[in-house]
Coordinates of C-alpha atoms in Angstrom, one line a residue:
M1 CA 0.5 -3.8 -19.3
T2 CA -0.2 -7.4 -20.4
P3 CA 1.1 -10.0 -17.6
T4 CA 4.2 -11.7 -18.8
T5 CA 4.1 -14.6 -16.4
K6 CA 1.2 -16.8 -15.0
P7 CA 1.6 -17.3 -11.2
Y8 CA -1.0 -20.0 -11.1
H9 CA -1.2 -23.5 -12.4
T10 CA -3.4 -26.6 -11.8
E11 CA -1.9 -29.4 -9.7
A12 CA -3.8 -32.7 -8.8
G13 CA -7.0 -31.1 -9.8
R14 CA -6.6 -28.0 -7.7
L15 CA -5.9 -24.5 -8.8
V16 CA -2.6 -23.3 -7.2
L17 CA -2.5 -19.5 -6.6
Q18 CA 0.8 -17.7 -5.7
T19 CA -0.6 -15.4 -3.0
A20 CA 0.6 -12.4 -1.2
L21 CA -1.1 -12.1 2.2
G22 CA -0.2 -10.5 5.4
K23 CA -0.2 -12.4 8.8
Y24 CA -3.2 -11.3 10.9
P25 CA -5.5 -13.1 13.2
N26 CA -8.1 -13.5 10.5
T27 CA -5.6 -14.8 7.9
Q28 CA -3.5 -17.1 10.3
A29 CA -5.6 -20.3 9.5
L30 CA -4.9 -19.8 5.8
H31 CA -1.1 -19.2 6.4
A32 CA -1.2 -22.5 8.6
G33 CA -3.1 -24.5 5.9
R34 CA -5.9 -25.2 8.0
I35 CA -8.7 -24.3 5.7
A36 CA -9.2 -27.3 3.3
S37 CA -10.4 -26.9 -0.3
S38 CA -10.8 -29.4 -3.0
L39 CA -10.6 -26.6 -5.6
I40 CA -7.8 -24.2 -4.4
T41 CA -4.3 -24.3 -2.9
L42 CA -2.9 -20.9 -1.7
D43 CA 0.8 -20.9 -2.3
I44 CA 1.4 -18.0 0.2
Q45 CA 4.7 -16.2 -0.7
D46 CA 7.3 -14.9 1.8
V47 CA 6.4 -11.1 1.8
P48 CA 7.6 -9.8 5.3
V49 CA 6.2 -6.2 4.5
I50 CA 2.9 -6.8 2.8
I51 CA 2.7 -3.3 1.4
R52 CA 5.8 -4.1 -0.8
A53 CA 3.7 -6.5 -2.6
F54 CA 1.3 -3.9 -3.8
A55 CA 3.5 -2.2 -6.5
S56 CA 4.5 -5.5 -8.0
M57 CA 1.0 -6.8 -8.2
V58 CA -0.2 -3.5 -9.8
R59 CA 2.8 -3.2 -12.2
E60 CA 3.6 -6.7 -13.1
Q61 CA 0.6 -8.8 -11.7
R62 CA 3.5 -10.9 -10.0
Y63 CA 0.9 -12.9 -7.9
A64 CA -2.4 -14.5 -8.7
L65 CA -4.0 -13.2 -5.6
S66 CA -2.8 -10.4 -3.4
E67 CA -3.9 -8.2 -0.5
M68 CA -4.0 -4.6 -1.6
A69 CA -4.7 -1.2 -0.1
L70 CA -8.0 0.3 -1.2
A71 CA -6.6 3.5 -2.6
T72 CA -4.1 1.5 -4.6
F73 CA -6.7 -0.5 -6.2
L74 CA -8.8 2.3 -7.0
Q75 CA -5.9 3.9 -8.8
A76 CA -5.0 0.6 -10.5
K77 CA -8.5 0.3 -11.7
A78 CA -8.5 3.9 -13.1
Y79 CA -5.3 3.1 -15.0
N80 CA -6.9 -0.2 -16.4
K81 CA -4.7 -2.7 -14.7
P82 CA -5.9 -6.2 -15.3
L83 CA -7.0 -6.9 -11.6
V84 CA -10.4 -7.7 -10.1
L85 CA -11.3 -6.6 -6.6
L86 CA -12.8 -9.3 -4.4
P87 CA -15.4 -8.3 -1.8
I88 CA -13.2 -9.5 1.1
V89 CA -11.9 -7.1 3.6
I90 CA -8.5 -8.0 5.1
A91 CA -7.9 -5.0 7.3
A92 CA -10.0 -2.1 8.5
R93 CA -9.9 0.4 11.2
F94 CA -10.8 4.0 12.2
Q95 CA -7.9 6.2 11.2
Q96 CA -8.0 9.1 13.6
Q97 CA -5.2 7.8 15.8
A98 CA -2.9 8.0 12.9
L99 CA -2.7 11.8 12.6
L100 CA -0.1 12.9 15.1
C101 CA 1.5 16.3 16.1
R102 CA 3.9 17.0 18.9
T103 CA 2.5 17.1 22.5
D104 CA 3.7 20.8 22.9
S105 CA 2.3 21.8 19.4
D106 CA 0.1 24.8 19.0
I107 CA -2.3 22.6 16.9
H108 CA -5.2 22.2 19.1
R109 CA -8.0 21.1 16.5
P110 CA -7.9 19.7 13.0
E111 CA -8.7 23.3 11.5
D112 CA -5.3 24.4 12.7
L113 CA -3.7 22.2 9.9
V114 CA -4.5 24.9 7.4
G115 CA -1.2 26.1 6.0
R116 CA 0.9 23.6 8.0
R117 CA 3.6 21.1 6.8
V118 CA 2.1 17.5 7.2
G119 CA 4.1 14.4 6.3
V120 CA 2.8 11.2 5.0
R121 CA 4.6 8.1 3.6
A122 CA 2.9 8.5 0.2
Y123 CA 0.2 10.9 -0.9
S124 CA -1.7 7.8 -2.2
Q125 CA -1.6 6.0 1.2
T126 CA -5.1 4.7 2.1
T127 CA -4.9 6.1 5.6
G128 CA -4.1 9.4 4.3
M129 CA -6.9 9.3 1.8
W130 CA -9.5 8.6 4.7
L131 CA -7.9 11.3 7.0
R132 CA -7.9 13.9 4.3
G133 CA -11.6 13.2 3.5
I134 CA -12.6 13.5 7.1
L135 CA -10.6 16.8 7.4
A136 CA -12.4 18.1 4.4
D137 CA -16.0 16.9 5.3
E138 CA -16.0 17.4 9.0
H139 CA -13.6 20.2 9.6
G140 CA -13.4 22.3 6.2
V141 CA -9.7 21.5 5.6
R142 CA -9.3 21.0 1.8
P143 CA -6.2 19.0 0.7
E144 CA -4.7 21.9 -1.2
E145 CA -4.8 23.9 1.9
V146 CA -2.2 21.8 3.6
R147 CA 1.5 21.7 2.7
W148 CA 1.9 17.8 2.1
L149 CA 5.4 16.2 2.3
T150 CA 5.6 12.7 0.8
F151 CA 8.6 10.1 1.1
E152 CA 7.5 7.5 -1.6
D153 CA 5.9 7.2 -5.0
A154 CA 2.5 5.7 -5.4
H155 CA 2.4 1.9 -6.1
V156 CA 0.7 2.7 -9.4
A157 CA 3.7 3.9 -11.6
E158 CA 1.7 6.3 -13.8
Y159 CA 0.4 8.4 -10.9
R160 CA 1.9 11.8 -9.9
D161 CA 1.4 13.6 -6.8
P162 CA -0.8 16.7 -7.0
P163 CA 0.9 20.2 -7.1
W164 CA 0.2 20.9 -3.3
A165 CA 2.5 18.0 -2.3
E166 CA 6.3 18.0 -2.4
R167 CA 8.9 15.2 -1.9
A168 CA 11.2 14.9 1.0
R169 CA 14.9 14.5 0.5
P170 CA 16.3 10.9 0.6
E171 CA 17.9 11.4 4.0
Q172 CA 14.7 12.7 5.7
E173 CA 12.7 10.5 7.8
L174 CA 8.9 10.9 8.7
V175 CA 8.7 10.5 12.5
Q176 CA 12.1 12.1 13.1
M177 CA 11.0 15.2 11.2
L178 CA 8.0 15.7 13.5
R179 CA 10.3 14.9 16.5
D180 CA 12.8 17.6 15.2
R181 CA 9.8 20.2 14.5
E182 CA 10.6 20.1 10.7
L183 CA 7.0 18.9 10.3
D184 CA 3.9 20.2 12.1
A185 CA 2.1 16.9 11.9
I186 CA 2.5 13.5 10.3
I187 CA 0.2 10.5 9.2
V188 CA 1.5 7.2 10.1
G189 CA 0.1 3.7 9.4
N190 CA -0.9 0.8 11.6
D191 CA 2.1 1.3 13.9
V192 CA 1.4 4.4 16.0
P193 CA 4.5 5.6 17.9
D194 CA 4.1 5.0 21.7
D195 CA 6.0 8.1 22.8
P196 CA 4.9 10.9 25.0
V197 CA 6.4 13.4 22.5
F198 CA 3.3 12.8 20.3
R199 CA -0.3 13.2 20.5
T200 CA -3.2 12.9 18.1
V201 CA -4.6 15.9 16.3
F202 CA -8.2 14.6 16.5
D203 CA -10.1 13.8 19.7
P204 CA -10.2 10.2 18.5
H205 CA -13.2 9.0 20.5
A206 CA -15.3 11.9 19.4
S207 CA -14.3 11.8 15.8
V208 CA -14.8 8.1 15.5
E209 CA -18.3 8.4 17.1
A210 CA -19.1 11.1 14.6
F211 CA -17.9 9.1 11.6
W212 CA -19.8 5.9 12.7
R213 CA -23.1 7.8 13.3
K214 CA -22.8 9.5 9.9
H215 CA -21.5 6.5 7.8
G216 CA -22.2 3.4 9.6
F217 CA -19.1 1.5 8.7
V218 CA -15.4 0.9 9.6
P219 CA -13.0 2.6 7.0
V220 CA -11.4 -0.1 4.8
N221 CA -7.7 -0.4 4.5
H222 CA -6.8 -3.6 2.7
L223 CA -9.0 -5.9 0.5
L224 CA -8.2 -8.9 -1.7
T225 CA -7.4 -8.5 -5.4
I226 CA -7.0 -11.3 -8.1
R227 CA -5.7 -11.3 -11.6
R228 CA -8.3 -10.8 -14.2
D229 CA -7.1 -13.9 -16.2
V230 CA -7.7 -16.1 -13.2
V231 CA -11.2 -14.9 -12.9
E232 CA -11.8 -15.3 -16.7
S233 CA -10.5 -18.8 -16.7
R234 CA -11.7 -20.1 -13.3
P235 CA -14.9 -18.1 -12.1
D236 CA -15.6 -21.1 -9.8
A237 CA -12.6 -20.1 -7.7
I238 CA -14.1 -16.8 -6.5
P239 CA -17.0 -18.3 -4.3
E240 CA -14.4 -20.8 -3.1
L241 CA -12.0 -18.0 -2.0
M242 CA -14.9 -16.2 -0.3
R243 CA -15.7 -19.3 1.7
M244 CA -12.0 -19.8 2.7
F245 CA -11.5 -16.5 3.9
R246 CA -14.7 -16.4 5.8
E247 CA -13.7 -19.7 7.6
A248 CA -10.3 -18.2 8.4
K249 CA -12.0 -15.2 9.9
E250 CA -14.3 -17.4 11.9
A251 CA -11.5 -19.5 13.2
A252 CA -9.8 -16.4 14.6
A253 CA -13.0 -15.3 16.3
T254 CA -12.4 -11.7 15.1
R255 CA -15.9 -10.7 16.1
S256 CA -16.9 -7.2 17.0
S257 CA -18.5 -6.6 20.5
D258 CA -19.8 -3.1 19.7
G259 CA -21.8 -3.7 16.4
R260 CA -18.9 -2.2 14.3
E261 CA -17.8 -5.1 12.1
P262 CA -14.7 -4.1 10.4
L263 CA -13.9 -7.3 8.3
V264 CA -17.0 -7.5 6.1
F265 CA -17.7 -9.6 3.1
G266 CA -19.8 -9.1 0.0
R267 CA -20.6 -6.2 -2.3
A268 CA -23.7 -5.1 -0.4
A269 CA -21.7 -4.7 2.8
L270 CA -18.7 -2.9 1.0
D271 CA -20.5 -0.5 -1.3
P272 CA -20.9 2.4 1.1
A273 CA -17.3 2.4 2.1
I274 CA -16.3 2.1 -1.7
R275 CA -18.6 5.0 -2.8
L276 CA -17.2 7.2 -0.1
A277 CA -13.6 6.3 -1.0
L278 CA -14.3 7.0 -4.7
R279 CA -15.5 10.6 -3.7
Y280 CA -12.5 11.1 -1.5
T281 CA -9.9 9.9 -4.1
A282 CA -11.5 12.1 -6.8
E283 CA -11.5 15.2 -4.6
Q284 CA -8.0 14.6 -3.5
G285 CA -6.4 14.4 -7.1
L286 CA -5.7 10.6 -6.6
L287 CA -7.6 9.5 -9.9
P288 CA -7.0 10.5 -13.6
H289 CA -10.7 10.3 -14.2
S290 CA -13.9 9.8 -12.2
M291 CA -15.3 6.2 -11.6
D292 CA -18.5 4.9 -10.4
I293 CA -19.2 1.8 -8.2
E294 CA -19.7 -0.5 -11.2
D295 CA -16.4 0.4 -12.6
V296 CA -14.8 -0.8 -9.3
W297 CA -16.5 -4.1 -9.4
E298 CA -16.1 -4.6 -13.1
G299 CA -14.9 -8.2 -13.8
L300 CA -16.4 -9.6 -10.5
P301 CA -18.8 -12.6 -11.1
G302 CA -22.4 -12.0 -9.9
G303 CA -24.1 -13.4 -6.8
L304 CA -21.4 -12.3 -4.3
D305 CA -23.5 -9.9 -2.3

């Protein structure tokens, strides 16, 4: 789809970019306008729930610059959307705490999910992608061995869920279905319910340690994407954006104390996570065709390692 609007312009010598960006400690300085630039002004739009910006960025390129979930971007790239991935992580975390069952469940280990009903907001959700990959790699539970129930379409309009996923009815609700025993487990997002009725399926500490020892990175949730036409017309904007987001992170003092830095910058730092995500998305039926790492970074100017 060719963009029909251009949500960017030049004003007083600066490139003004309409931007969709969530509010986190590492982006607060940008929201507050405390990161100065002689090249760029971020016109940050009011998007109370940032994931609602992803579909409009993919389908319409509504923003010049947008935060985006990793799985959404990989699907968008596979379907030839005119977007470029920037090597700037906005959000990353270990995912194991997001897979929940009831405290009184007879699910005692991840292997017990075979044949069970597991709910997830969307099959394409990035947290679900990482968790299904861990289930397959570490516990032998393949995606098609679980009965997935989804509640929303993917942000990429062309994508259809695989045959081993079915759609919930409009009146059904993810967390309540687990509470009512209509589901055996659920995958939530960043907001994990603080409720004694629920517990994690994984032993989170042991599983996180195993993932870290094997892979050496924190799974990436959200990165930054930019319209291709912005990159093509103003390649000088990309290093400046890298600088601005680095300074915002430093201003927030979001530093890891255990050597597990989640908010990494640069291709070299991100390539291991991207490669694993490419394998997971392919194995889970999320992509229409295979891609390699160069496909993912296509359009990005060089020298950003």
